PDB file of C-alpha atoms in Angstrom:
ATOM      1  CA  MET O 888     148.120 110.869 115.027  1.00 48.00           C
ATOM      2  CA  ASP O 889     149.154 109.800 118.523  1.00 56.00           C
ATOM      3  CA  LEU O 890     146.653 107.310 119.971  1.00 59.00           C
ATOM      4  CA  ASP O 891     146.846 109.026 123.361  1.00 86.00           C
ATOM      5  CA  MET O 892     145.398 112.201 121.845  1.00 89.00           C
ATOM      6  CA  ILE O 893     141.637 112.581 122.199  1.00 91.00           C
ATOM      7  CA  PRO O 894     139.786 114.760 119.671  1.00 92.00           C
ATOM      8  CA  MET O 895     137.844 117.529 121.418  1.00 93.00           C
ATOM      9  CA  THR O 896     134.984 119.907 120.734  1.00 91.00           C
ATOM     10  CA  ILE O 897     133.866 123.012 122.568  1.00 91.00           C
ATOM     11  CA  GLU O 898     130.844 122.189 124.686  1.00 91.00           C
ATOM     12  CA  SER O 899     130.299 125.640 126.164  1.00 89.00           C
ATOM     13  CA  LEU O 900     131.888 128.999 126.770  1.00 91.00           C
ATOM     14  CA  ALA O 901     130.641 130.947 129.786  1.00 89.00           C
ATOM     15  CA  LEU O 902     131.773 134.540 129.611  1.00 85.00           C
ATOM     16  CA  GLY O 903     132.607 135.955 133.021  1.00 81.00           C
ATOM     17  CA  LEU O 904     132.235 139.593 133.876  1.00 77.00           C
ATOM     18  CA  ILE O 905     135.293 141.261 135.355  1.00 74.00           C
ATOM     19  CA  PRO O 906     136.625 140.277 137.902  1.00 77.00           C
ATOM     20  CA  GLN O 907     135.157 136.806 137.326  1.00 79.00           C
ATOM     21  CA  PRO O 908     137.049 134.549 134.900  1.00 84.00           C
ATOM     22  CA  SER O 909     135.375 132.841 131.985  1.00 89.00           C
ATOM     23  CA  VAL O 910     135.212 129.076 131.689  1.00 91.00           C
ATOM     24  CA  LEU O 911     135.644 127.071 128.519  1.00 90.00           C
ATOM     25  CA  SER O 912     134.281 123.516 128.646  1.00 91.00           C
ATOM     26  CA  LEU O 913     135.700 120.966 126.232  1.00 93.00           C
ATOM     27  CA  ARG O 914     134.339 117.481 125.664  1.00 92.00           C
ATOM     28  CA  PRO O 915     135.780 114.513 123.820  1.00 90.00           C
ATOM     29  CA  SER O 916     134.301 114.151 120.355  1.00 87.00           C
ATOM     30  CA  LYS O 917     132.823 110.694 119.806  1.00 74.00           C
ATOM     31  CA  ALA O 918     132.387 111.608 116.141  1.00 69.00           C
ATOM     32  CA  LEU O 919     136.170 111.660 115.727  1.00 61.00           C
ATOM     33  CA  ALA O 920     136.918 108.678 117.995  1.00 59.00           C
ATOM     34  CA  LEU O 921     138.758 105.678 116.652  1.00 61.00           C
ATOM     35  CA  PRO O 922     136.554 102.617 116.056  1.00 63.00           C
ATOM     36  CA  GLY O 923     135.871 100.813 119.325  1.00 62.00           C
ATOM     37  CA  GLU O 924     136.850 103.799 121.494  1.00 61.00           C
ATOM     38  CA  GLU O 925     133.403 105.441 121.521  1.00 55.00           C
ATOM     39  CA  ASP O 926     132.420 103.530 124.669  1.00 56.00           C
ATOM     40  CA  ASP O 927     135.552 104.469 126.611  1.00 64.00           C
ATOM     41  CA  ASP O 928     134.485 106.316 129.796  1.00 75.00           C
ATOM     42  CA  ILE O 929     136.821 109.154 128.842  1.00 77.00           C
ATOM     43  CA  TYR O 930     134.111 110.225 126.367  1.00 79.00           C
ATOM     44  CA  ASP O 931     131.705 110.872 129.259  1.00 83.00           C
ATOM     45  CA  ARG O 932     133.833 113.634 130.759  1.00 88.00           C
ATOM     46  CA  VAL O 933     134.156 117.381 130.391  1.00 91.00           C
ATOM     47  CA  LEU O 934     137.338 119.438 130.693  1.00 93.00           C
ATOM     48  CA  PRO O 935     136.798 122.919 132.181  1.00 93.00           C
ATOM     49  CA  ILE O 936     139.510 125.509 131.543  1.00 94.00           C
ATOM     50  CA  TRP O 937     139.385 128.890 133.247  1.00 92.00           C
ATOM     51  CA  ILE O 938     140.389 131.733 130.921  1.00 92.00           C
ATOM     52  CA  GLY O 939     140.407 135.501 130.974  1.00 88.00           C
ATOM     53  CA  PRO O 940     137.613 137.626 129.507  1.00 87.00           C
ATOM     54  CA  THR O 941     139.727 138.846 126.588  1.00 86.00           C
ATOM     55  CA  GLU O 942     140.646 135.292 125.620  1.00 89.00           C
ATOM     56  CA  ALA O 943     136.998 134.215 125.963  1.00 89.00           C
ATOM     57  CA  ALA O 944     135.910 137.081 123.708  1.00 88.00           C
ATOM     58  CA  ALA O 945     138.484 136.022 121.073  1.00 89.00           C
ATOM     59  CA  ILE O 946     137.211 132.433 121.142  1.00 91.00           C
ATOM     60  CA  ALA O 947     133.566 133.569 121.034  1.00 91.00           C
ATOM     61  CA  ALA O 948     134.316 135.787 118.021  1.00 90.00           C
ATOM     62  CA  ALA O 949     135.941 132.824 116.243  1.00 90.00           C
ATOM     63  CA  ILE O 950     133.014 130.509 117.033  1.00 91.00           C
ATOM     64  CA  ASP O 951     130.521 133.095 115.780  1.00 91.00           C
ATOM     65  CA  HIS O 952     132.674 133.923 112.712  1.00 88.00           C
ATOM     66  CA  THR O 953     132.578 137.579 113.757  1.00 86.00           C
ATOM     67  CA  ARG O 954     134.731 139.790 111.587  1.00 82.00           C
ATOM     68  CA  ALA O 955     136.182 142.802 113.311  1.00 81.00           C
ATOM     69  CA  GLU O 956     136.805 146.042 111.418  1.00 85.00           C
ATOM     70  CA  ARG O 957     140.494 145.365 111.938  1.00 84.00           C
ATOM     71  CA  PRO O 958     141.869 141.826 112.429  1.00 82.00           C
ATOM     72  CA  LEU O 959     142.289 140.479 115.937  1.00 83.00           C
ATOM     73  CA  THR O 960     145.605 138.918 116.962  1.00 88.00           C
ATOM     74  CA  HIS O 961     144.530 135.325 116.268  1.00 87.00           C
ATOM     75  CA  SER O 962     143.125 136.259 112.868  1.00 87.00           C
ATOM     76  CA  THR O 963     146.380 138.033 112.040  1.00 90.00           C
ATOM     77  CA  MET O 964     148.402 134.989 113.118  1.00 90.00           C
ATOM     78  CA  ALA O 965     146.277 132.639 110.985  1.00 90.00           C
ATOM     79  CA  GLN O 966     146.664 134.978 107.996  1.00 90.00           C
ATOM     80  CA  VAL O 967     150.455 135.234 108.478  1.00 92.00           C
ATOM     81  CA  ILE O 968     150.761 131.438 108.555  1.00 92.00           C
ATOM     82  CA  ARG O 969     148.630 131.091 105.386  1.00 93.00           C
ATOM     83  CA  SER O 970     150.419 133.917 103.538  1.00 93.00           C
ATOM     84  CA  MET O 971     153.747 132.195 104.191  1.00 93.00           C
ATOM     85  CA  GLY O 972     152.401 129.017 102.595  1.00 94.00           C
ATOM     86  CA  GLY O 973     151.891 127.119 105.854  1.00 95.00           C
ATOM     87  CA  SER O 974     148.869 125.841 107.697  1.00 95.00           C
ATOM     88  CA  VAL O 975     147.774 125.053 111.214  1.00 96.00           C
ATOM     89  CA  SER O 976     147.760 121.262 111.453  1.00 96.00           C
ATOM     90  CA  ARG O 977     146.306 120.920 114.965  1.00 96.00           C
ATOM     91  CA  ALA O 978     146.562 122.066 118.565  1.00 97.00           C
ATOM     92  CA  VAL O 979     147.061 119.763 121.528  1.00 97.00           C
ATOM     93  CA  ILE O 980     146.481 120.576 125.184  1.00 97.00           C
ATOM     94  CA  ASP O 981     149.258 118.313 126.343  1.00 96.00           C
ATOM     95  CA  ARG O 982     150.193 119.249 129.902  1.00 95.00           C
ATOM     96  CA  VAL O 983     148.621 120.404 133.135  1.00 95.00           C
ATOM     97  CA  LYS O 984     150.444 121.534 136.258  1.00 94.00           C
ATOM     98  CA  GLY O 985     148.114 122.306 139.138  1.00 90.00           C
ATOM     99  CA  THR O 986     145.381 124.345 137.493  1.00 89.00           C
ATOM    100  CA  THR O 987     147.524 125.634 134.618  1.00 94.00           C
ATOM    101  CA  PHE O 988     147.133 123.996 131.205  1.00 96.00           C
ATOM    102  CA  TYR O 989     149.727 124.070 128.422  1.00 97.00           C
ATOM    103  CA  ALA O 990     149.237 123.594 124.696  1.00 97.00           C
ATOM    104  CA  THR O 991     151.256 123.034 121.560  1.00 97.00           C
ATOM    105  CA  VAL O 992     150.245 124.257 118.110  1.00 97.00           C
ATOM    106  CA  TYR O 993     151.515 122.159 115.204  1.00 97.00           C
ATOM    107  CA  LEU O 994     152.214 124.043 111.981  1.00 97.00           C
ATOM    108  CA  ARG O 995     152.799 122.576 108.550  1.00 96.00           C
ATOM    109  CA  CYS O 996     155.516 124.503 106.756  1.00 94.00           C
ATOM    110  CA  PRO O 997     155.529 125.163 102.989  1.00 92.00           C
ATOM    111  CA  ASN O 998     158.279 122.545 102.527  1.00 94.00           C
ATOM    112  CA  GLY O 999     156.022 119.853 104.061  1.00 91.00           C
ATOM    113  CA  MET O1000     157.887 119.751 107.351  1.00 95.00           C
ATOM    114  CA  TYR O1001     156.148 120.390 110.668  1.00 95.00           C
ATOM    115  CA  THR O1002     157.095 122.623 113.555  1.00 96.00           C
ATOM    116  CA  ARG O1003     155.665 123.080 117.029  1.00 96.00           C
ATOM    117  CA  VAL O1004     154.907 126.263 118.924  1.00 96.00           C
ATOM    118  CA  ASP O1005     154.113 126.470 122.650  1.00 97.00           C
ATOM    119  CA  ALA O1006     150.874 128.313 123.364  1.00 96.00           C
ATOM    120  CA  ARG O1007     148.299 129.013 126.016  1.00 95.00           C
ATOM    121  CA  PRO O1008     145.278 126.748 125.462  1.00 95.00           C
ATOM    122  CA  SER O1009     143.012 129.746 124.903  1.00 94.00           C
ATOM    123  CA  ASP O1010     145.291 131.098 122.150  1.00 95.00           C
ATOM    124  CA  ALA O1011     145.667 127.647 120.580  1.00 96.00           C
ATOM    125  CA  ILE O1012     141.886 127.191 120.554  1.00 95.00           C
ATOM    126  CA  ALA O1013     141.237 130.652 119.096  1.00 94.00           C
ATOM    127  CA  LEU O1014     143.774 129.866 116.356  1.00 95.00           C
ATOM    128  CA  VAL O1015     142.527 126.366 115.425  1.00 96.00           C
ATOM    129  CA  ILE O1016     138.958 127.610 115.180  1.00 94.00           C
ATOM    130  CA  ARG O1017     140.032 130.307 112.713  1.00 93.00           C
ATOM    131  CA  ALA O1018     142.217 127.837 110.801  1.00 94.00           C
ATOM    132  CA  ASP O1019     139.536 125.121 110.781  1.00 94.00           C
ATOM    133  CA  ALA O1020     142.010 122.702 112.362  1.00 96.00           C
ATOM    134  CA  PRO O1021     141.352 120.019 114.987  1.00 95.00           C
ATOM    135  CA  LEU O1022     141.861 120.321 118.727  1.00 96.00           C
ATOM    136  CA  PHE O1023     143.144 117.429 120.835  1.00 96.00           C
ATOM    137  CA  VAL O1024     143.809 116.817 124.517  1.00 96.00           C
ATOM    138  CA  SER O1025     146.225 114.189 125.759  1.00 95.00           C
ATOM    139  CA  ARG O1026     144.602 111.264 127.559  1.00 92.00           C
ATOM    140  CA  GLU O1027     146.907 112.004 130.506  1.00 93.00           C
ATOM    141  CA  VAL O1028     145.506 115.552 130.834  1.00 95.00           C
ATOM    142  CA  LEU O1029     141.914 114.288 130.574  1.00 92.00           C
ATOM    143  CA  GLU O1030     142.516 111.656 133.231  1.00 90.00           C
ATOM    144  CA  ALA O1031     144.117 114.255 135.533  1.00 91.00           C
ATOM    145  CA  ALA O1032     141.781 117.220 135.056  1.00 92.00           C
ATOM    146  CA  ALA O1033     138.476 116.224 133.424  1.00 91.00           C
ATOM    147  CA  LEU O1034     135.273 115.944 135.396  1.00 87.00           C
ATOM    148  CA  PRO O1035     132.435 113.485 134.929  1.00 84.00           C
ATOM    149  CA  ARG O1036     129.496 114.929 133.056  1.00 74.00           C
ATOM    150  CA  SER O1037     126.908 116.021 135.599  1.00 59.00           C
ATOM    151  CA  PHE O1038     123.981 115.190 133.336  1.00 55.00           C
ATOM    152  CA  LYS O1039     123.656 112.369 130.892  1.00 56.00           C
ATOM    153  CA  PRO O1040     120.337 112.002 129.100  1.00 59.00           C
ATOM    154  CA  GLY O1041     118.787 108.711 130.209  1.00 62.00           C
ATOM    155  CA  ALA O1042     121.298 108.131 133.029  1.00 60.00           C
ATOM    156  CA  ASP O1043     118.594 108.161 135.717  1.00 62.00           C
ATOM    157  CA  ARG O1044     116.512 105.650 133.776  1.00 66.00           C
ATOM    158  CA  LYS O1045     119.544 103.400 133.273  1.00 69.00           C
ATOM    159  CA  ILE O1046     120.320 103.402 137.009  1.00 66.00           C
ATOM    160  CA  GLU O1047     116.667 102.730 137.800  1.00 71.00           C
ATOM    161  CA  MET O1048     116.607  99.755 135.408  1.00 74.00           C
ATOM    162  CA  GLU O1049     119.864  98.344 136.824  1.00 72.00           C
ATOM    163  CA  GLU O1050     118.429  98.511 140.350  1.00 72.00           C
ATOM    164  CA  PHE O1051     115.192  96.849 139.170  1.00 71.00           C
ATOM    165  CA  HIS O1052     117.121  94.022 137.476  1.00 73.00           C
ATOM    166  CA  LYS O1053     119.173  93.446 140.662  1.00 75.00           C
ATOM    167  CA  PHE O1054     115.942  93.263 142.643  1.00 73.00           C
ATOM    168  CA  ILE O1055     114.335  90.796 140.179  1.00 77.00           C
ATOM    169  CA  GLU O1056     117.421  88.581 140.145  1.00 78.00           C
ATOM    170  CA  GLY O1057     117.237  88.270 143.933  1.00 77.00           C
ATOM    171  CA  VAL O1058     113.487  87.478 144.145  1.00 74.00           C
ATOM    172  CA  LYS O1059     112.546  83.921 145.171  1.00 77.00           C
ATOM    173  CA  PRO O1060     109.045  82.339 145.105  1.00 76.00           C
ATOM    174  CA  GLU O1061     109.017  82.089 148.909  1.00 74.00           C
ATOM    175  CA  ASP O1062     109.251  85.913 149.043  1.00 69.00           C
ATOM    176  CA  PHE O1063     105.588  85.959 147.943  1.00 70.00           C
ATOM    177  CA  VAL O1064     104.327  83.554 150.613  1.00 73.00           C
ATOM    178  CA  THR O1065     102.335  85.212 153.376  1.00 70.00           C
ATOM    179  CA  GLU O1066     101.543  83.768 156.779  1.00 70.00           C
ATOM    180  CA  GLY O1067      98.731  81.271 156.571  1.00 65.00           C
ATOM    181  CA  ASN O1068      99.131  80.649 152.792  1.00 59.00           C
TER     182      ASN O1068
END
């Protein structure tokens, strides 16, 4: 695995009502981080990707393991790959231009060789969920497009303690002397 690829998990999926787009939020997975990387600030970010309502519904169905009466496109694709003796190895969101993200799906062929297929991130995600394969984002994409997490449990307390320690370090005994004492 390329060391510049960060393992990701889906943090949230907000389904938009037409004409509003849906937003998929991905976050780096500390559980899959390489030893020593868990403290990297990249793991305190979130990557929002705007997607259409149809794509959001396909991802939601995969997350919920919803089985349609007839297979959806991503389910059909996963079944075709399996029936041909291949497997989905992983998907990587590897490029961003402006607000448009690009992904690559890596397939393992029956002969053990690998091939790559360009895909929209929403299609790649819907496929890897169904194939139980990992999702990665390149460090370059995260650095360019990820946002800091707006809420970190305990962050306020940490800031408060840092400010208190700075105050204590700067206190001198003469600060407690009052006039006349």
